[in-house]
Coordinates of C-alpha atoms and ligand atoms in Angstrom, one line a residue:
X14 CA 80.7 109.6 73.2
X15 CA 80.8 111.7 75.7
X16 CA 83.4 110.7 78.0
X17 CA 84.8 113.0 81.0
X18 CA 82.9 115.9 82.6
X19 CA 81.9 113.5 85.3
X20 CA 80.2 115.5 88.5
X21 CA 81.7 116.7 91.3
X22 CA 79.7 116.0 94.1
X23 CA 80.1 117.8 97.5
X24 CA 78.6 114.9 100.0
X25 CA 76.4 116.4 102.4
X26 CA 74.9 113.7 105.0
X27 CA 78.2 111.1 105.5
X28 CA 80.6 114.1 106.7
X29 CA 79.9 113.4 110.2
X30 CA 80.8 109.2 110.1
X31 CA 83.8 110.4 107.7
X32 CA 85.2 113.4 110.1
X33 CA 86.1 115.6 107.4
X34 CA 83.7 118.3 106.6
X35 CA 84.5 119.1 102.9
X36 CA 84.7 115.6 100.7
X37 CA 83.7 115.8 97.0
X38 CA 83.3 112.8 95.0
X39 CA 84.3 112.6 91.5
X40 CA 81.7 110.3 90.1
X41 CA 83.7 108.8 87.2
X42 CA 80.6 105.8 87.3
X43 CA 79.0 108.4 85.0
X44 CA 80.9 108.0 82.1
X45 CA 79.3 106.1 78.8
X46 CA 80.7 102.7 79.8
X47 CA 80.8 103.5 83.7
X48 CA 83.9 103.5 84.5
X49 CA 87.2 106.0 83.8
X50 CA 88.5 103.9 81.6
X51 CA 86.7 105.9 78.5
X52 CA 89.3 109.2 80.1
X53 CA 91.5 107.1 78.5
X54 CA 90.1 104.7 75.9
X55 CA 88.5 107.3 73.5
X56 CA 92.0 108.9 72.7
X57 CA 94.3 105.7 72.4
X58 CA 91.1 103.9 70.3
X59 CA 91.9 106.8 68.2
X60 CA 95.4 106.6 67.6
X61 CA 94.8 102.9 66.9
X62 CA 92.4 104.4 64.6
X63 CA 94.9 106.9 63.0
X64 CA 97.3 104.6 62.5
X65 CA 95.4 102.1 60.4
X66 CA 95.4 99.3 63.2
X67 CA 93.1 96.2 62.9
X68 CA 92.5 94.7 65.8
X69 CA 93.2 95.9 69.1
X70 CA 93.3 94.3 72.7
X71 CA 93.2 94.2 76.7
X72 CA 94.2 92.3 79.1
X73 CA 91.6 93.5 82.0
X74 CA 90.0 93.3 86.1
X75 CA 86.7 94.1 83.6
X76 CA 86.4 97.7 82.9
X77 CA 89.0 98.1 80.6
X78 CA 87.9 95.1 78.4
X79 CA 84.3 96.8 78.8
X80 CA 85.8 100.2 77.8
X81 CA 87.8 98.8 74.9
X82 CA 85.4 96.9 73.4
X83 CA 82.6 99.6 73.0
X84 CA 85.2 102.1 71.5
X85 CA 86.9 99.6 69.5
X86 CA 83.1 99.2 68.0
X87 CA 82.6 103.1 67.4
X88 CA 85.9 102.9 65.8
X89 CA 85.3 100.1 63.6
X90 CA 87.7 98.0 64.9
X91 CA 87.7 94.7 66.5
X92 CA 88.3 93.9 70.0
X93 CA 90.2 90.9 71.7
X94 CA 90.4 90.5 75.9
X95 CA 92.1 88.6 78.1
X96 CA 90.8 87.7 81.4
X97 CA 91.4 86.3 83.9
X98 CA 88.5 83.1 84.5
X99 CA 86.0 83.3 87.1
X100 CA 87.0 86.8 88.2
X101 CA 85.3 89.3 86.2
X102 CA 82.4 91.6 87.7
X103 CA 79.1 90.1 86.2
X104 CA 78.1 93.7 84.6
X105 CA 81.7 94.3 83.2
X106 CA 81.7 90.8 81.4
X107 CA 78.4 91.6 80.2
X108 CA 79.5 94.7 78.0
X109 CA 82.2 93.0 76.6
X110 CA 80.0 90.3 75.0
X111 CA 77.3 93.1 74.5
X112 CA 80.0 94.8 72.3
X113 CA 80.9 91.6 70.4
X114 CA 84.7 91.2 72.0
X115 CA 86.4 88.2 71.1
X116 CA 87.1 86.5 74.8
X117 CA 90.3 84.9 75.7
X118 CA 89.7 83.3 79.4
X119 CA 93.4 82.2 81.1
X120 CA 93.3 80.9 84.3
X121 CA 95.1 82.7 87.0
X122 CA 94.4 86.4 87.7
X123 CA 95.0 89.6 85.8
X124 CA 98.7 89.5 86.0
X125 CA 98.7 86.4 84.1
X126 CA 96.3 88.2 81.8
X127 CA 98.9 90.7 80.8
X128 CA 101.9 88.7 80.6
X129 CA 99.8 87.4 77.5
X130 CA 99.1 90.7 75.7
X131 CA 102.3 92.0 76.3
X132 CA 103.9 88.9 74.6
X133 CA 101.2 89.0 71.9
X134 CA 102.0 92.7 71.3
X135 CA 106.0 91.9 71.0
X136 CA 104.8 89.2 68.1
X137 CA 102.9 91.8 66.8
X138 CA 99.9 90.2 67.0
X139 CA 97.2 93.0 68.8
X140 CA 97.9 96.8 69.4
X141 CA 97.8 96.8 73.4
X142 CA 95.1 98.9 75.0
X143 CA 96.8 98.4 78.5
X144 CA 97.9 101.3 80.9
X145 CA 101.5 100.7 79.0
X146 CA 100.0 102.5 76.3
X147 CA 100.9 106.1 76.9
X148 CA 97.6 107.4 75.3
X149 CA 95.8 106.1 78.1
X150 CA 97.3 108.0 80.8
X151 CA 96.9 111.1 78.3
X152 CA 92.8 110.9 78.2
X153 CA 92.8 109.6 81.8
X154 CA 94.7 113.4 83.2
X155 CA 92.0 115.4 82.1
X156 CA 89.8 113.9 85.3
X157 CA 92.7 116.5 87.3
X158 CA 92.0 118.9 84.7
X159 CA 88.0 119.1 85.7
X160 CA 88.4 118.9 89.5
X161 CA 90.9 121.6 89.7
X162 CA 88.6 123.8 87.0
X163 CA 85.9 123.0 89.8
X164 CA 87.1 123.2 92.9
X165 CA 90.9 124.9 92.7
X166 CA 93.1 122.8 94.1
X167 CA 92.1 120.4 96.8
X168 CA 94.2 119.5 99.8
X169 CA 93.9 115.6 99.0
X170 CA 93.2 113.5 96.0
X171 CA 92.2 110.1 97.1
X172 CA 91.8 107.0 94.7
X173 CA 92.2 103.4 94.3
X174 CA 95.3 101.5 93.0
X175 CA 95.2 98.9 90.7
X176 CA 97.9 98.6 88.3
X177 CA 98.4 102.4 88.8
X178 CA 97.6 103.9 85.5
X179 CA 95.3 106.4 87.0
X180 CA 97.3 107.6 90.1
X181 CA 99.9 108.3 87.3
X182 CA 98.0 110.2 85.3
X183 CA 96.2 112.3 87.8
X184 CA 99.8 113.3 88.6
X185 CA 100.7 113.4 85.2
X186 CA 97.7 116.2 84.9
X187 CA 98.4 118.1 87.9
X188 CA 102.1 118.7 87.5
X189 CA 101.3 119.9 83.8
X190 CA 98.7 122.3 85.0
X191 CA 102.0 123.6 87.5
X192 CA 104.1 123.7 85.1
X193 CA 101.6 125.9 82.4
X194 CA 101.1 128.2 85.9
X195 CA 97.7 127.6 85.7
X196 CA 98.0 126.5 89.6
X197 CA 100.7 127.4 92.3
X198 CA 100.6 124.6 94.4
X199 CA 99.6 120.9 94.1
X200 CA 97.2 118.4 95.9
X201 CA 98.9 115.4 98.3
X202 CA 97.7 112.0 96.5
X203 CA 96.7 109.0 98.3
X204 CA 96.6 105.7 96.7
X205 CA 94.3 103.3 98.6
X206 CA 94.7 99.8 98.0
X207 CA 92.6 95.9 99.3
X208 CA 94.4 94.5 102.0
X209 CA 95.4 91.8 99.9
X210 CA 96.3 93.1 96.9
X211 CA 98.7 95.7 98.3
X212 CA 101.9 95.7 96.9
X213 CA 102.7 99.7 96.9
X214 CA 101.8 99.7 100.2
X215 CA 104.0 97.1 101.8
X216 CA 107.0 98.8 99.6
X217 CA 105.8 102.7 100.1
X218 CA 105.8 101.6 104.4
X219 CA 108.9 99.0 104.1
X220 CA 110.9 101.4 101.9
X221 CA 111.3 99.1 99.0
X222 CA 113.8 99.8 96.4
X223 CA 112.2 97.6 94.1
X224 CA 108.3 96.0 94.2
X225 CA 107.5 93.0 95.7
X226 CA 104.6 91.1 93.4
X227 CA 101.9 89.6 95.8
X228 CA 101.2 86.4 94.3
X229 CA 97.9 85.7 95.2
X230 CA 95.8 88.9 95.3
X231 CA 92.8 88.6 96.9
X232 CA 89.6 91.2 97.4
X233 CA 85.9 91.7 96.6
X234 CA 87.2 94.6 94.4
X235 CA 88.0 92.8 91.5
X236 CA 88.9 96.1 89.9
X237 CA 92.5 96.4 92.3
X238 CA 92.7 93.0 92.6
X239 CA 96.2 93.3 91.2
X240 CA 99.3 91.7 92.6
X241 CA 102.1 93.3 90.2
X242 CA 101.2 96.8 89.1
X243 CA 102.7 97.7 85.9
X244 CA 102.7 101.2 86.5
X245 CA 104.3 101.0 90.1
X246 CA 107.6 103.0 89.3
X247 CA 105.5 106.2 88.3
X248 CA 102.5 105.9 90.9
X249 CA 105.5 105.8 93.7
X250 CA 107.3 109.2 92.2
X251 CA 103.6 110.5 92.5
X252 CA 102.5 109.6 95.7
X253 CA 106.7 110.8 96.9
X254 CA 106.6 114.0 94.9
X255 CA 103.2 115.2 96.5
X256 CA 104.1 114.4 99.7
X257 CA 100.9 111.5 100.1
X258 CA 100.9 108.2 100.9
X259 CA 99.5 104.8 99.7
X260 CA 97.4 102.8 102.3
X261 CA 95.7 99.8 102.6
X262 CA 91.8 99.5 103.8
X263 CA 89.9 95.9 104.1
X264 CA 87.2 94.3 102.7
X265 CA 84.5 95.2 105.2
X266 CA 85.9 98.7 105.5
X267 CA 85.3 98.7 101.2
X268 CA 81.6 97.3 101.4
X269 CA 81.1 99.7 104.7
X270 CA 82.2 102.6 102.5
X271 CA 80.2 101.7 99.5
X272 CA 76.9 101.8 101.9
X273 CA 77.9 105.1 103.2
X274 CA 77.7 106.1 99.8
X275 CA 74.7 104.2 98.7
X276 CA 72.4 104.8 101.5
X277 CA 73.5 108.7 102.8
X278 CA 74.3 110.2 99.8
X279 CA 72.6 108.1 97.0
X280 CA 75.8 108.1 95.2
X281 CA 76.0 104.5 93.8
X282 CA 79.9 102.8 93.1
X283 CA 81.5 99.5 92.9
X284 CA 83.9 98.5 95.7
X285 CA 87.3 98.9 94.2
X286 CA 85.5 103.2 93.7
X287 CA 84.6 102.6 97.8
X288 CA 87.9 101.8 98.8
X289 CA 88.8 105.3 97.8
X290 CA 86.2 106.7 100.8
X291 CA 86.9 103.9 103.2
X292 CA 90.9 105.6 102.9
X293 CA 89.5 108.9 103.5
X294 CA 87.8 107.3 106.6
X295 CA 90.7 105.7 107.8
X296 CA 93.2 108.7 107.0
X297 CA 91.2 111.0 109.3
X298 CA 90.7 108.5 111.9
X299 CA 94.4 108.0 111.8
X300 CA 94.8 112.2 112.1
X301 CA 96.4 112.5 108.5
X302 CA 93.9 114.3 107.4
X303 CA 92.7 117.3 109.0
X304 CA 88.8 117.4 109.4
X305 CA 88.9 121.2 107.9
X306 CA 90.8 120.2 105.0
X307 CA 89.7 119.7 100.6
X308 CA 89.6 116.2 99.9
X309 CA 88.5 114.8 96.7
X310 CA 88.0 111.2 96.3
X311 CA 87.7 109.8 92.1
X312 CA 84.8 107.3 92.0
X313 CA 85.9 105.3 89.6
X314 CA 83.3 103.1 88.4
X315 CA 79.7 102.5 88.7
X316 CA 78.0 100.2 91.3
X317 CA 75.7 98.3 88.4
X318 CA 79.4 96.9 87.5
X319 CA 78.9 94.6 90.0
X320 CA 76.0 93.3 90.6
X321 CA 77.1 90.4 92.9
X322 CA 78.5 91.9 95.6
X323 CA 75.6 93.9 96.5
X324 CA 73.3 90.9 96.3
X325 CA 75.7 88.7 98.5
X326 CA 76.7 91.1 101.1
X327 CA 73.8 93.6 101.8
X328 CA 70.6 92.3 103.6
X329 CA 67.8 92.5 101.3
X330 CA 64.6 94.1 103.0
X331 CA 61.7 92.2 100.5
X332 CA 58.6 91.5 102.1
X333 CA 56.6 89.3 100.6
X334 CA 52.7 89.4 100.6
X335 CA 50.1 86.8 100.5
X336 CA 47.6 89.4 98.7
X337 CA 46.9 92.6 97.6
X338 CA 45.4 93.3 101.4
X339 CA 48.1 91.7 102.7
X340 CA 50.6 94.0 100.4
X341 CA 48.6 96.9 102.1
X342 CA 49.4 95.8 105.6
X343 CA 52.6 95.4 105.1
X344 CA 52.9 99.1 104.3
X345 CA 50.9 100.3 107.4
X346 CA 53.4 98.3 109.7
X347 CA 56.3 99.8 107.9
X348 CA 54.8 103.4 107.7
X349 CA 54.6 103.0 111.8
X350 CA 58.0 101.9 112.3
X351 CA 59.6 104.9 110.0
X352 CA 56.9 107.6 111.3
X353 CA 58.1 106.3 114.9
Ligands
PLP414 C1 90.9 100.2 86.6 C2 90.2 100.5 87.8 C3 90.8 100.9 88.9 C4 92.3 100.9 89.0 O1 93.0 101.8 88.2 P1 94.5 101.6 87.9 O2 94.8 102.6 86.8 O3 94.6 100.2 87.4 O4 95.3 101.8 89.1 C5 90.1 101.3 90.0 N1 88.8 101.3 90.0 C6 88.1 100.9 88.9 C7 86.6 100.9 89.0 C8 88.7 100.5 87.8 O5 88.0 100.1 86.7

Protein backbone atom coordinates (compact mmCIF):
# COMPACT_ATOMS: atom_id res chain seq x y z
CA UNK A 1 0.00 0.00 0.00
CA UNK A 2 2.67 1.86 -0.36
CA UNK A 3 4.81 1.40 2.53
CA UNK A 4 8.63 2.71 2.71
CA UNK A 5 10.11 5.45 0.66
CA UNK A 6 9.44 7.73 3.53
CA UNK A 7 11.42 11.32 2.99
CA UNK A 8 14.56 12.28 3.99
CA UNK A 9 14.48 15.53 5.25
CA UNK A 10 17.58 17.73 5.74
CA UNK A 11 16.30 20.23 8.79
CA UNK A 12 17.20 23.66 8.02
CA UNK A 13 16.03 26.16 11.01
CA UNK A 14 16.69 23.79 14.40
CA UNK A 15 20.52 23.15 13.52
CA UNK A 16 21.56 25.96 15.56
CA UNK A 17 19.48 24.82 19.14
CA UNK A 18 20.68 21.09 18.02
CA UNK A 19 24.60 22.08 17.44
CA UNK A 20 25.07 19.81 14.62
CA UNK A 21 24.83 21.33 11.20
CA UNK A 22 23.82 18.36 9.01
CA UNK A 23 20.68 16.32 10.67
CA UNK A 24 18.24 14.58 8.37
CA UNK A 25 15.08 13.21 9.52
CA UNK A 26 13.66 10.03 8.24
CA UNK A 27 9.99 10.75 8.35
CA UNK A 28 8.73 7.18 8.84
CA UNK A 29 5.12 9.17 10.18
CA UNK A 30 4.56 9.10 6.39
CA UNK A 31 3.84 5.72 5.80
CA UNK A 32 0.01 4.39 5.10
CA UNK A 33 -0.70 3.72 8.78
CA UNK A 34 1.95 6.35 10.22
CA UNK A 35 4.20 4.61 11.63
CA UNK A 36 7.27 2.03 10.51
CA UNK A 37 5.59 -0.62 11.48
CA UNK A 38 4.07 -1.15 7.71
CA UNK A 39 8.45 -1.61 6.79
CA UNK A 40 7.60 -4.55 8.42
CA UNK A 41 3.94 -5.58 8.45
CA UNK A 42 3.29 -5.71 4.62
CA UNK A 43 5.93 -8.69 4.21
CA UNK A 44 5.14 -10.85 7.41
CA UNK A 45 1.04 -10.12 6.59
CA UNK A 46 2.23 -11.83 3.56
CA UNK A 47 3.82 -14.80 4.62
CA UNK A 48 0.78 -15.25 7.00
CA UNK A 49 -0.98 -14.89 3.80
CA UNK A 50 1.25 -17.53 1.87
CA UNK A 51 0.95 -19.87 4.26
CA UNK A 52 -2.79 -20.16 4.54
CA UNK A 53 -3.02 -18.65 8.16
CA UNK A 54 -6.39 -17.49 9.56
CA UNK A 55 -6.10 -15.28 12.11
CA UNK A 56 -3.17 -13.40 13.08
CA UNK A 57 -2.17 -11.23 16.21
CA UNK A 58 -0.19 -8.44 18.25
CA UNK A 59 0.51 -7.77 21.33
CA UNK A 60 1.27 -3.79 20.94
CA UNK A 61 2.44 0.09 22.63
CA UNK A 62 -0.32 0.90 19.58
CA UNK A 63 1.26 1.10 16.32
CA UNK A 64 1.79 -2.38 15.67
CA UNK A 65 -1.82 -3.39 16.54
CA UNK A 66 -2.69 -0.22 14.16
CA UNK A 67 -0.30 -1.68 11.51
CA UNK A 68 -1.49 -5.18 11.83
CA UNK A 69 -4.90 -4.73 11.77
CA UNK A 70 -5.11 -2.57 8.37
CA UNK A 71 -2.86 -5.24 6.58
CA UNK A 72 -4.44 -8.18 8.10
CA UNK A 73 -7.67 -6.41 6.34
CA UNK A 74 -5.95 -6.03 2.82
CA UNK A 75 -5.04 -9.52 3.29
CA UNK A 76 -8.25 -10.87 4.16
CA UNK A 77 -7.39 -12.00 7.36
CA UNK A 78 -8.58 -11.29 10.76
CA UNK A 79 -6.84 -9.43 13.29
CA UNK A 80 -6.60 -10.05 17.25
CA UNK A 81 -4.48 -7.43 19.75
CA UNK A 82 -3.52 -7.37 22.95
CA UNK A 83 -3.06 -4.27 24.94
CA UNK A 84 -2.21 -3.18 27.45
CA UNK A 85 -5.49 -1.03 29.35
CA UNK A 86 -5.47 2.53 29.58
CA UNK A 87 -2.15 3.00 27.77
CA UNK A 88 -2.72 3.10 24.20
CA UNK A 89 -2.20 6.52 22.18
CA UNK A 90 -5.86 7.75 21.41
CA UNK A 91 -5.14 7.83 17.40
CA UNK A 92 -3.36 4.28 17.45
CA UNK A 93 -6.49 2.71 19.37
CA UNK A 94 -8.60 4.39 16.90
CA UNK A 95 -7.22 2.50 13.71
CA UNK A 96 -7.45 -0.68 15.30
CA UNK A 97 -11.21 -0.36 15.84
CA UNK A 98 -11.40 1.50 12.41
CA UNK A 99 -9.99 -1.75 10.93
CA UNK A 100 -12.34 -4.01 12.80
CA UNK A 101 -9.51 -5.78 15.20
CA UNK A 102 -10.83 -8.00 17.74
CA UNK A 103 -9.44 -6.18 21.18
CA UNK A 104 -8.08 -8.04 24.00
CA UNK A 105 -7.47 -5.34 26.95
CA UNK A 106 -5.02 -7.01 30.02
CA UNK A 107 -4.17 -4.92 32.56
CA UNK A 108 -0.58 -4.24 33.23
CA UNK A 109 1.64 -2.82 30.40
CA UNK A 110 2.98 -4.18 27.15
CA UNK A 111 5.13 -6.73 28.56
CA UNK A 112 2.24 -8.38 30.08
CA UNK A 113 0.70 -7.98 26.60
CA UNK A 114 3.20 -10.21 25.12
CA UNK A 115 3.67 -12.86 27.61
CA UNK A 116 0.00 -13.51 26.26
CA UNK A 117 0.64 -13.86 22.57
CA UNK A 118 3.63 -15.66 22.94
CA UNK A 119 1.77 -18.35 25.04
CA UNK A 120 -1.20 -18.10 22.72
CA UNK A 121 1.17 -18.74 19.80
CA UNK A 122 2.88 -21.92 21.64
CA UNK A 123 -0.99 -23.25 21.86
CA UNK A 124 -1.24 -22.47 18.46
CA UNK A 125 -3.82 -20.36 18.80
CA UNK A 126 -2.80 -16.91 16.59
CA UNK A 127 0.29 -16.58 14.10
CA UNK A 128 2.31 -13.76 16.14
CA UNK A 129 2.87 -10.45 14.34
CA UNK A 130 5.42 -9.38 17.16
CA UNK A 131 9.13 -8.25 16.46
CA UNK A 132 9.88 -12.22 17.24
CA UNK A 133 8.64 -12.75 13.89
CA UNK A 134 11.69 -12.63 11.76
CA UNK A 135 9.65 -11.11 8.65
CA UNK A 136 9.29 -8.09 10.53
CA UNK A 137 12.79 -7.11 10.93
CA UNK A 138 13.16 -8.16 7.06
CA UNK A 139 10.51 -5.30 5.73
CA UNK A 140 11.65 -3.03 8.59
CA UNK A 141 15.88 -3.04 6.99
CA UNK A 142 14.87 -1.61 3.92
CA UNK A 143 14.40 1.97 5.92
CA UNK A 144 18.72 1.58 6.00
CA UNK A 145 18.39 0.58 2.49
CA UNK A 146 16.67 4.20 1.49
CA UNK A 147 18.80 6.47 3.68
CA UNK A 148 22.03 5.04 2.54
CA UNK A 149 20.66 5.17 -1.35
CA UNK A 150 20.05 8.96 -0.23
CA UNK A 151 22.51 10.15 1.62
CA UNK A 152 25.66 7.45 1.46
CA UNK A 153 26.45 6.54 4.62
CA UNK A 154 25.78 8.80 7.54
CA UNK A 155 28.12 9.19 10.51
CA UNK A 156 25.18 8.48 13.01
CA UNK A 157 21.91 6.72 12.92
CA UNK A 158 19.78 7.80 15.75
CA UNK A 159 16.37 6.15 16.82
CA UNK A 160 14.21 5.15 19.65
CA UNK A 161 14.20 1.81 21.54
CA UNK A 162 11.31 0.03 22.43
CA UNK A 163 11.47 -3.54 22.33
CA UNK A 164 14.29 -3.26 19.81
CA UNK A 165 12.96 -4.62 16.65
CA UNK A 166 13.99 -1.66 14.66
CA UNK A 167 17.53 -0.95 15.98
CA UNK A 168 18.02 -4.63 14.92
CA UNK A 169 16.93 -4.34 11.75
CA UNK A 170 18.54 -1.11 10.71
CA UNK A 171 21.70 -3.11 11.60
CA UNK A 172 20.43 -6.05 10.12
CA UNK A 173 20.20 -3.76 6.69
CA UNK A 174 23.40 -2.07 6.94
CA UNK A 175 25.71 -4.92 7.60
CA UNK A 176 24.03 -6.68 4.49
CA UNK A 177 24.55 -3.70 2.28
CA UNK A 178 28.59 -4.30 3.69
CA UNK A 179 28.62 -7.48 3.17
CA UNK A 180 27.05 -7.18 -0.78
CA UNK A 181 30.08 -4.23 -1.04
CA UNK A 182 27.58 -1.92 -1.77
CA UNK A 183 29.11 0.38 1.12
CA UNK A 184 32.69 0.28 2.73
CA UNK A 185 32.07 1.48 5.92
CA UNK A 186 29.08 1.56 8.37
CA UNK A 187 27.13 4.28 10.41
CA UNK A 188 27.60 4.31 14.59
CA UNK A 189 23.82 3.59 15.94
CA UNK A 190 22.43 5.21 18.87
CA UNK A 191 19.43 3.84 20.58
CA UNK A 192 17.70 6.54 22.67
CA UNK A 193 15.46 5.42 25.17
CA UNK A 194 12.62 7.42 28.22
CA UNK A 195 14.21 7.78 31.28
CA UNK A 196 12.06 5.32 32.76
CA UNK A 197 11.75 2.72 30.47
CA UNK A 198 15.47 2.21 30.02
CA UNK A 199 16.59 -1.06 30.40
CA UNK A 200 19.50 -1.14 27.58
CA UNK A 201 20.75 1.69 28.95
CA UNK A 202 21.34 0.86 32.49
CA UNK A 203 22.94 -2.60 31.08
CA UNK A 204 24.91 -0.98 27.88
CA UNK A 205 26.45 1.82 30.97
CA UNK A 206 26.59 -0.89 33.98
CA UNK A 207 28.07 -3.53 31.60
CA UNK A 208 25.31 -6.11 32.13
CA UNK A 209 25.86 -9.58 31.13
CA UNK A 210 22.26 -10.24 31.08
CA UNK A 211 19.12 -7.52 30.99
CA UNK A 212 17.67 -6.28 33.87
CA UNK A 213 13.61 -5.89 33.19
CA UNK A 214 12.33 -2.48 34.66
CA UNK A 215 9.20 -3.35 36.15
CA UNK A 216 7.31 -0.45 35.98
CA UNK A 217 8.10 1.57 32.82
CA UNK A 218 6.94 4.78 32.81
CA UNK A 219 6.96 7.80 29.88
CA UNK A 220 4.64 10.03 27.77
CA UNK A 221 5.98 7.91 24.87
CA UNK A 222 3.83 5.13 25.11
CA UNK A 223 5.44 3.76 22.00
CA UNK A 224 9.06 2.78 24.18
CA UNK A 225 7.25 2.44 27.12
CA UNK A 226 8.78 -1.02 27.40
CA UNK A 227 10.42 -2.51 30.43
CA UNK A 228 11.71 -5.96 28.91
CA UNK A 229 12.70 -5.64 25.29
CA UNK A 230 12.41 -8.83 23.49
CA UNK A 231 14.94 -8.00 21.05
CA UNK A 232 17.60 -6.77 23.54
CA UNK A 233 20.35 -9.45 22.79
CA UNK A 234 20.50 -8.28 19.07
CA UNK A 235 19.97 -4.39 19.49
CA UNK A 236 23.20 -4.68 22.14
CA UNK A 237 25.45 -6.61 19.29
CA UNK A 238 24.22 -3.59 17.14
CA UNK A 239 24.81 -0.72 19.05
CA UNK A 240 28.61 -2.88 20.24
CA UNK A 241 29.47 -3.75 16.69
CA UNK A 242 29.07 -0.03 15.34
CA UNK A 243 30.77 1.41 17.91
CA UNK A 244 27.33 3.64 19.25
CA UNK A 245 25.75 3.77 22.31
CA UNK A 246 22.23 3.61 23.89
CA UNK A 247 21.13 6.71 26.03
CA UNK A 248 18.53 7.83 27.93
CA UNK A 249 16.68 11.37 27.38
CA UNK A 250 13.57 12.54 29.71
CA UNK A 251 10.24 13.47 29.30
CA UNK A 252 10.51 17.19 28.97
CA UNK A 253 13.66 16.82 26.80
CA UNK A 254 10.96 14.32 24.47
CA UNK A 255 8.04 16.99 24.38
CA UNK A 256 11.02 19.92 23.95
CA UNK A 257 12.25 17.87 21.01
CA UNK A 258 8.93 17.27 19.43
CA UNK A 259 8.33 21.26 19.40
CA UNK A 260 11.55 21.79 17.83
CA UNK A 261 10.30 19.73 15.31
CA UNK A 262 6.81 21.04 15.13
CA UNK A 263 7.30 24.62 15.26
CA UNK A 264 10.99 25.16 13.31
CA UNK A 265 10.79 22.70 10.92
CA UNK A 266 7.07 21.83 10.47
CA UNK A 267 7.91 18.29 10.65
CA UNK A 268 5.11 16.74 12.86
CA UNK A 269 5.98 13.25 15.22
CA UNK A 270 4.79 11.58 18.28
CA UNK A 271 7.11 11.56 21.32
CA UNK A 272 8.57 8.14 21.43
CA UNK A 273 9.80 9.64 17.16
CA UNK A 274 11.14 12.97 19.37
CA UNK A 275 13.10 11.17 21.67
CA UNK A 276 15.31 10.20 18.75
CA UNK A 277 16.20 14.35 18.25
CA UNK A 278 16.16 15.05 21.94
CA UNK A 279 19.34 12.14 21.85
CA UNK A 280 20.93 13.97 19.07
CA UNK A 281 20.53 17.09 21.33
CA UNK A 282 21.94 15.61 24.20
CA UNK A 283 24.84 13.58 22.26
CA UNK A 284 26.26 16.87 21.02
CA UNK A 285 25.88 18.70 24.11
CA UNK A 286 27.63 15.89 25.72
CA UNK A 287 30.60 16.23 22.71
CA UNK A 288 29.81 12.65 21.24
CA UNK A 289 28.83 13.97 18.40
CA UNK A 290 30.81 16.28 16.37
CA UNK A 291 28.76 19.39 15.11
CA UNK A 292 30.34 18.76 11.41
CA UNK A 293 29.32 15.23 11.42
CA UNK A 294 26.04 13.05 9.12
CA UNK A 295 23.49 12.25 11.50
CA UNK A 296 20.28 10.79 10.61
CA UNK A 297 17.57 10.44 13.08
CA UNK A 298 14.31 7.67 11.96
CA UNK A 299 11.02 9.46 12.79
CA UNK A 300 9.18 6.81 13.60
CA UNK A 301 5.64 7.61 13.80
CA UNK A 302 3.36 10.37 13.14
CA UNK A 303 2.31 13.15 15.67
CA UNK A 304 -1.72 12.61 14.88
CA UNK A 305 -0.88 9.22 16.83
CA UNK A 306 -1.24 11.02 19.75
CA UNK A 307 -3.42 13.36 20.01
CA UNK A 308 -3.31 13.81 23.89
CA UNK A 309 -0.14 14.74 24.57
CA UNK A 310 -0.15 17.72 22.40
CA UNK A 311 -3.44 18.93 23.86
CA UNK A 312 -2.13 18.41 27.58
CA UNK A 313 1.26 19.70 27.31
CA UNK A 314 1.46 22.61 24.75
CA UNK A 315 -0.24 25.93 25.57
CA UNK A 316 -2.98 26.43 23.21
CA UNK A 317 -2.99 30.13 21.69
CA UNK A 318 -7.21 30.28 20.99
CA UNK A 319 -8.58 33.65 21.26
CA UNK A 320 -11.92 33.80 21.52
CA UNK A 321 -14.10 36.70 20.03
CA UNK A 322 -17.30 38.17 21.11
CA UNK A 323 -18.13 39.06 17.33
CA UNK A 324 -17.21 39.24 13.95
CA UNK A 325 -15.58 42.96 14.82
CA UNK A 326 -14.31 41.68 17.74
CA UNK A 327 -12.66 38.57 15.57
CA UNK A 328 -11.18 41.49 13.51
CA UNK A 329 -9.47 43.15 16.40
CA UNK A 330 -8.19 40.44 17.59
CA UNK A 331 -6.09 40.09 14.37
CA UNK A 332 -4.90 43.80 14.31
CA UNK A 333 -3.41 43.23 17.91
CA UNK A 334 -1.78 40.10 16.84
CA UNK A 335 -0.54 41.49 13.44
CA UNK A 336 1.22 44.36 15.67
CA UNK A 337 2.80 42.12 18.05
CA UNK A 338 4.38 39.71 15.06
CA UNK A 339 5.14 42.86 12.69
CA UNK A 340 6.99 44.27 15.95
C1 LIG B 1 7.31 0.55 17.78
C2 LIG B 1 7.78 1.93 17.87
C3 LIG B 1 9.05 2.25 18.39
C4 LIG B 1 9.96 1.24 18.98
O1 LIG B 1 10.45 0.31 18.05
P1 LIG B 1 11.04 -1.07 18.57
O2 LIG B 1 11.27 -1.86 17.35
O3 LIG B 1 10.01 -1.66 19.48
O4 LIG B 1 12.29 -0.74 19.33
C5 LIG B 1 9.45 3.58 18.36
N1 LIG B 1 8.65 4.55 17.89
C6 LIG B 1 7.42 4.27 17.40
C7 LIG B 1 6.59 5.39 16.90
C8 LIG B 1 6.95 2.96 17.38
O5 LIG B 1 5.73 2.72 16.89
Amino acid sequence: MGEGGTPLIRLVNSNSILGVREVYVKFDGANPTGSFKDRGMTVAISIAKYIGVGIVACASTGNTSASMSAYASRAGIKPLIVLPKGRIARGKLVQAILHGAEIVLVKGGFDDALKVIIEASRRGLVYPLNSINPWRIEGQKTVAYEIVDEIGVPDWIVLPVGNAGNISAVWKGLVELKRAGLIDRLPRLVGVQASGAAPLVEMFRRGYRILKPVDNPETIATAIRIGKPVNWVRALRAVRESRGLFIDVSDNDIIGAQKILARHEGIGVEPASAAAIAGVAKLRKEGIIDRDERVVAIATGHALKDPDIILNHYNVRVHEASSIDNALSLIRKITLLNNS
